[in-house]
Short mmCIF file of C-alpha atoms and ligand atoms in Angstrom, two decimals:
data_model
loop_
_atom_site.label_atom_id
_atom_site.label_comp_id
_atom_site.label_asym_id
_atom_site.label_seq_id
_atom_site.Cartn_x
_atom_site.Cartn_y
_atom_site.Cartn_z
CA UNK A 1278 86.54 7.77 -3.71
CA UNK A 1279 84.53 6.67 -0.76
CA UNK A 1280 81.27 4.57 -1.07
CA UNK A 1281 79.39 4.04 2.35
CA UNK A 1282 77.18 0.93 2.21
CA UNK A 1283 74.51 0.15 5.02
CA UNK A 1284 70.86 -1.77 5.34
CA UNK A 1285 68.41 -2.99 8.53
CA UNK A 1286 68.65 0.32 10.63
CA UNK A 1287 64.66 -0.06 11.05
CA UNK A 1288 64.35 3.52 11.73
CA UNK A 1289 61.09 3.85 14.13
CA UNK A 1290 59.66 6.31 16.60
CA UNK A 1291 60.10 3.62 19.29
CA UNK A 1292 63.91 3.08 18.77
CA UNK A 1293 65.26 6.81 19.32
CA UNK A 1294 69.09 5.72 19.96
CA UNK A 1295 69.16 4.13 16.80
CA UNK A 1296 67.84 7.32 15.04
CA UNK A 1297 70.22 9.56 17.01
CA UNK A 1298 73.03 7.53 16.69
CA UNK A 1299 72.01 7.30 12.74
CA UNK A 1300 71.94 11.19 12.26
CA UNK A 1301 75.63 11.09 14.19
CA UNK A 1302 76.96 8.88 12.12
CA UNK A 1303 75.88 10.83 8.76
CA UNK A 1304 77.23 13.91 10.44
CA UNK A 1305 80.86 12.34 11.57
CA UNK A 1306 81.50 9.50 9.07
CA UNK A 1307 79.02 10.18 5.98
CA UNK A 1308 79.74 13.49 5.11
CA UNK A 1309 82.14 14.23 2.19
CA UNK A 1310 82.07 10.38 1.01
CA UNK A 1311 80.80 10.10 -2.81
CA UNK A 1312 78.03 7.48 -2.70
CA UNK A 1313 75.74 6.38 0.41
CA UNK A 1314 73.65 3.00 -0.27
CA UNK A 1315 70.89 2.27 1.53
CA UNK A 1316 70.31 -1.17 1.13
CA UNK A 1317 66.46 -2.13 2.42
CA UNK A 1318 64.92 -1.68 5.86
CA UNK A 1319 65.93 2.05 6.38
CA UNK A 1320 62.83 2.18 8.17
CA UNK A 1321 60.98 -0.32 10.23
CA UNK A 1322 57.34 0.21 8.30
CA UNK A 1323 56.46 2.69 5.47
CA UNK A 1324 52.82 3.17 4.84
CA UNK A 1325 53.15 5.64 1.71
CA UNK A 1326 54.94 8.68 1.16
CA UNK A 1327 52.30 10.53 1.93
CA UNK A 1328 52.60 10.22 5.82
CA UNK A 1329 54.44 13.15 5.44
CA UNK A 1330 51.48 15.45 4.92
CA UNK A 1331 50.57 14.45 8.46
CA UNK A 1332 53.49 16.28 10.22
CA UNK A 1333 52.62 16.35 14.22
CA UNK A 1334 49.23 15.33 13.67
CA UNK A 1335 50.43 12.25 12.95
CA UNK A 1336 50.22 9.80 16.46
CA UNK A 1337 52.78 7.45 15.93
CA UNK A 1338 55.41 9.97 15.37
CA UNK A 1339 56.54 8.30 11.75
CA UNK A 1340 56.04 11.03 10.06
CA UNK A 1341 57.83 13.56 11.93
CA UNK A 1342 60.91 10.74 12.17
CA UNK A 1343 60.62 10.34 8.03
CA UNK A 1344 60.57 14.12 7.98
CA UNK A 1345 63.59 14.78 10.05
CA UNK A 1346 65.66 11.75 8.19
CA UNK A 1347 64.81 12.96 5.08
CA UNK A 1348 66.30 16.58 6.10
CA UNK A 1349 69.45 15.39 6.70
CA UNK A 1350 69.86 12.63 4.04
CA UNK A 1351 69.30 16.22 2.00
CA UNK A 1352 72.01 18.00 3.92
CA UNK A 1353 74.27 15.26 3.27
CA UNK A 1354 72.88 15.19 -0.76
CA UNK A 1355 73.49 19.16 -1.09
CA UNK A 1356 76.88 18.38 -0.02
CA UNK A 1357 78.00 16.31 -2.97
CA UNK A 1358 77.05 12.93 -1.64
CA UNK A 1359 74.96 10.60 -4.22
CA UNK A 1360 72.34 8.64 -1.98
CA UNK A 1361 70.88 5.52 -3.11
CA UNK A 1362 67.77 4.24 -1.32
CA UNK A 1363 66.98 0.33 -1.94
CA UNK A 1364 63.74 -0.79 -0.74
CA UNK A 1365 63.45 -3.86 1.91
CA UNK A 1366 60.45 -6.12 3.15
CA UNK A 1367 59.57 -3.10 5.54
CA UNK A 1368 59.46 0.00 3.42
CA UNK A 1369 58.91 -1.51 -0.02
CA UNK A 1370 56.39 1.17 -0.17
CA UNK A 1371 59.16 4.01 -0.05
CA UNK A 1372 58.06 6.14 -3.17
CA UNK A 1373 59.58 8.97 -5.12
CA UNK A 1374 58.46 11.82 -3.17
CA UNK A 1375 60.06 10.73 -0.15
CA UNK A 1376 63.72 10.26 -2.36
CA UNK A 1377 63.40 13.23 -4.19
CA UNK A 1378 62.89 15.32 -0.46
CA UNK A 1379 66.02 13.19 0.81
CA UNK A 1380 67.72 13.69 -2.58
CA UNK A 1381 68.03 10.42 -2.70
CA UNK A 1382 67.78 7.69 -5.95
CA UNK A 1383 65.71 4.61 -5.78
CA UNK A 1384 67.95 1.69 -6.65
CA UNK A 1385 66.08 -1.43 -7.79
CA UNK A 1386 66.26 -4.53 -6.29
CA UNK A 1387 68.96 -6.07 -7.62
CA UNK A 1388 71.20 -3.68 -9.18
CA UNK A 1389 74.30 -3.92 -10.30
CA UNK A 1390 76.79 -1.47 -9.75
CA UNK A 1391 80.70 -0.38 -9.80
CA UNK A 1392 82.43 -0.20 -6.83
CA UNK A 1393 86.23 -0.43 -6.15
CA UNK A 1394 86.56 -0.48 -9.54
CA UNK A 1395 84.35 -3.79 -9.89
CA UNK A 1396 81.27 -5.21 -11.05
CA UNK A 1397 79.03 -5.76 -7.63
CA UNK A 1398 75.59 -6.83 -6.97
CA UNK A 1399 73.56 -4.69 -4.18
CA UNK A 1400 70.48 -6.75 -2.96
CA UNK A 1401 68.10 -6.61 0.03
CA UNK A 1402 68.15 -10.10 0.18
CA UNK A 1403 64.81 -11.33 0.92
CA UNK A 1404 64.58 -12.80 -2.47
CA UNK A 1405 67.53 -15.16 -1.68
CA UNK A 1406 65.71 -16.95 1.23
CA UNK A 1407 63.94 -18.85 -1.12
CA UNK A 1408 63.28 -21.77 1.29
CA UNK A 1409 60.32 -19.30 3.03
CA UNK A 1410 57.99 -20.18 0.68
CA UNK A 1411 54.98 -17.82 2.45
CA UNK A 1412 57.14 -15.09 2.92
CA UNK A 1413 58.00 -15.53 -0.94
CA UNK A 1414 53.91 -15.90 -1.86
CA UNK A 1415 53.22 -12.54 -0.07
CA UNK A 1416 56.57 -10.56 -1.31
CA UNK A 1417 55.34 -11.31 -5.09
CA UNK A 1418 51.81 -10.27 -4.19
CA UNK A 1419 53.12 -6.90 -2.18
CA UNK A 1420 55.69 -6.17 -5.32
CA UNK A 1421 52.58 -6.11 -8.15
CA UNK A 1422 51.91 -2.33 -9.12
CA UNK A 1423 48.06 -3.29 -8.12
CA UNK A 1424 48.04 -4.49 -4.83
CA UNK A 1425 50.16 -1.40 -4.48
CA UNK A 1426 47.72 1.30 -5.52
CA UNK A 1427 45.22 -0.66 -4.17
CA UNK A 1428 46.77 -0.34 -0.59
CA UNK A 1429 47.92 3.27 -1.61
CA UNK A 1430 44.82 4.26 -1.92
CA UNK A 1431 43.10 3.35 1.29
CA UNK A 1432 42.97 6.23 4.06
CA UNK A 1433 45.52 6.97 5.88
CA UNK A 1434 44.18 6.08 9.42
CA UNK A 1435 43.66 2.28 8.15
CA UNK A 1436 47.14 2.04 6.41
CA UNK A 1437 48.04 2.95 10.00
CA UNK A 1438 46.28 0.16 11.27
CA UNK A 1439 46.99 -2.02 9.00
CA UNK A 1440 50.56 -2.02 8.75
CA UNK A 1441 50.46 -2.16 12.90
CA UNK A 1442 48.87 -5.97 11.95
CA UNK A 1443 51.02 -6.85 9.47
CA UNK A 1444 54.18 -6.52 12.08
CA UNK A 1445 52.32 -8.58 14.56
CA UNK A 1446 51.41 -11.43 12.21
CA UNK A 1447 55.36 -11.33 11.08
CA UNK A 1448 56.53 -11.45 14.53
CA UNK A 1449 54.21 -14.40 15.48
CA UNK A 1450 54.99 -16.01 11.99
CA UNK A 1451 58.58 -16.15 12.50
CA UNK A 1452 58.73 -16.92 15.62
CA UNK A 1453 57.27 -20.15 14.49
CA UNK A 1454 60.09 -20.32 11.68
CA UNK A 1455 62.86 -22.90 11.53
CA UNK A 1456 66.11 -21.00 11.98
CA UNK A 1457 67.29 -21.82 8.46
CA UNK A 1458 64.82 -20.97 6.36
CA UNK A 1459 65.21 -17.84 7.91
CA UNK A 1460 68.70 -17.23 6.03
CA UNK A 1461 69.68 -17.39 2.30
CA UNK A 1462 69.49 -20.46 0.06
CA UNK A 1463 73.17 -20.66 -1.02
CA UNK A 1464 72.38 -22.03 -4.25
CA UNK A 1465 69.78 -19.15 -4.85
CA UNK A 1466 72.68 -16.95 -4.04
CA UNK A 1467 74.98 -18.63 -6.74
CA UNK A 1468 72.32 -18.78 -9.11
CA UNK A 1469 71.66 -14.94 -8.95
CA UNK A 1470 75.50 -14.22 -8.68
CA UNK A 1471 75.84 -16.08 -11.93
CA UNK A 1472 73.13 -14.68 -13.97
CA UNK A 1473 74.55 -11.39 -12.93
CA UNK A 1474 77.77 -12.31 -13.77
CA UNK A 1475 79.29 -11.22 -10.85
CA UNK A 1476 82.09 -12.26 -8.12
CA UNK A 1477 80.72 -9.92 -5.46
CA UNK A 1478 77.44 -9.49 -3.60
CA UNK A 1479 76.19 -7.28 -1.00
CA UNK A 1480 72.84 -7.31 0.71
CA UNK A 1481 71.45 -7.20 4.49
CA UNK A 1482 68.26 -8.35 5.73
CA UNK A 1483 69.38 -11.75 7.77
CA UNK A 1484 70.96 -9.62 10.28
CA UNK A 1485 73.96 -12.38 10.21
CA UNK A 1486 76.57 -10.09 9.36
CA UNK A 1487 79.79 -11.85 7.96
CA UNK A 1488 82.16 -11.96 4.94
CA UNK A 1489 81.17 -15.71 3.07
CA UNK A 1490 83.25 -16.88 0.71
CA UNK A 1491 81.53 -19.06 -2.26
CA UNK A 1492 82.59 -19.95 -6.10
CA UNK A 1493 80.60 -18.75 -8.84
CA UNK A 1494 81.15 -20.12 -12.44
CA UNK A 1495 84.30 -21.70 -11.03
CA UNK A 1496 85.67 -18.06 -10.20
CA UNK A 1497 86.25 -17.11 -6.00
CA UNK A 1498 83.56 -14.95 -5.24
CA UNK A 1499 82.77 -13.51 -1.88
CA UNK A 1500 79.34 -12.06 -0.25
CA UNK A 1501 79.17 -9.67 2.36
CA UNK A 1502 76.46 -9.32 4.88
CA UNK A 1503 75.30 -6.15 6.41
CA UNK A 1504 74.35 -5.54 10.19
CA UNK A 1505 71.28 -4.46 11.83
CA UNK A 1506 71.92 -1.23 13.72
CA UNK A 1507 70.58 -1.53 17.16
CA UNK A 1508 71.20 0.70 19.97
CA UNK A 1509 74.52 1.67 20.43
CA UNK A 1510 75.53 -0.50 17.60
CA UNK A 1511 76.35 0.33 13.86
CA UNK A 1512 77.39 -1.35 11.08
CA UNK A 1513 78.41 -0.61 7.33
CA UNK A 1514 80.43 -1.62 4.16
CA UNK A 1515 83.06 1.26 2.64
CA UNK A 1516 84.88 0.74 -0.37
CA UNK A 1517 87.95 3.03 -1.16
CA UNK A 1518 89.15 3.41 -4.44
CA UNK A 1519 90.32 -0.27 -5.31
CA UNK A 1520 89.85 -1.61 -2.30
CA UNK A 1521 87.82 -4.70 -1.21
CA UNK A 1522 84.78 -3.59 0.26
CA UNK A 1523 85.35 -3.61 3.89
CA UNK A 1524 82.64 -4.74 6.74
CA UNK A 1525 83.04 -2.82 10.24
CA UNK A 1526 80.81 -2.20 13.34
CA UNK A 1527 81.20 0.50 15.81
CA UNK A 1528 79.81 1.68 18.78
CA UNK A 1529 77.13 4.18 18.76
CA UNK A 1530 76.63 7.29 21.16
MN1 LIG B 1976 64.64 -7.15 5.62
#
């Protein structure tokens, strides 16, 4: 048994090492493992599954990238590999058709799991940096099934538009952010770790990859951190059999 884990590749037409070295790494390393996580932030923005009606015609070249991902996540799906697709601050509006064309699952956030024969927690883990309170106001408001259809249901062309504002105001927003409120609240993390009654937690989205170890209940418990891909640079969690899960970067082509 082999379970891949990996979050934060922000797939985007504007980052084309990333998705070649992506599609590689499915290709050399993915295939012929049993489960592939995705943990959150597969993709840089996601503006509705519908982008991929648009094809060519589309000018920012998303949808041609989500169709081209989506064909191999499928190859990889046909050959035996259960994909799980998590959704992140980015591409929280990730839908069903674009899973079922990947043959892919959406996993909610959090879910608990079994991995190395033990109870672990998968997470984004946007919802653990409690201490960004505006970032927390907007996540609840993006999460509600009505400001969901609401956006869903604009045109395509301003959803476009739209989400190109929404990056802008993030980057100029956190630039502006204190470094810690940035990361996790440890005691959000314990908190979560205990209702879930778990020892072991996995998420991305800091892009402060590390192994932390923390006590939950008493009990050692340990939480891994995921990588952000960036050109020429990979990261991921595997889990053999009984193993601990296992952080690891590598190189890229
Ligand atoms: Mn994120």
């Amino acid at each position: 048994m082999t379970t891949l884990l990996i979050s934060d590749l922000h797939l985007h037409p504007g980052a084309p090492h990333i998705t070649e070295g992506f599609l590689h790494w499915l290709d050399e390393r993915a295939r012929g493992c049993d489960a592939l996580y995705i943990l959150g932030d597969f993709f840089e923005a996601w503006i509705g599954d519908d982008l991929l009606d648009l094809g060519e015609q589309d000018p920012t070249g998303n949808a041609t990238l989500a169709a081209r991902i989506a064909d191999a996540l499928k190859r990889l799906a046909d050959g035996g590999t259960a994909i799980y697709l998590m959704h992140g601050n980015r591409d929280f509006l990730l839908g069903e058709r674009f899973a079922n064309e990947a043959g892919a699952s959406l996993l909610p956030d959090p879910s608990v799991v079994q991995l190395g024969g033990k109870r672990v927690l998968l997470m984004h883990g946007d919802s653990l940096c409690t201490r960004d309170e505006a970032y927390q106001a907007f996540r609840t408001q993006a999460r509600h099934p009505l400001w969901q259809q609401q956006i869903l249901s604009m045109p395509i062309q301003e959803r476009i538009a739209l989400a190109r504002q929404l990056r802008e105001q993030s980057f100029d927003s956190n630039s502006n952010k204190a470094e810690d409120i940035m990361d996790v609240t440890p005691a959000e993390v314990v908190k979560v770790m205990a209702e879930h009654d778990v020892t072991t937690l996995i998420h991305g989205h800091t892009h402060r990859p590390a192994v932390h170890d923390l006590e939950v209940d008493g009990r050692p418990a340990k939480r891994y951190v995921l990588g952000d891909w960036q050109p020429g640079q990979g990261w991921e969690i595997d889990v053999e059999d009984s193993s601990e899960p296992r952080l690891q970067t590598f190189p890229l082509p």
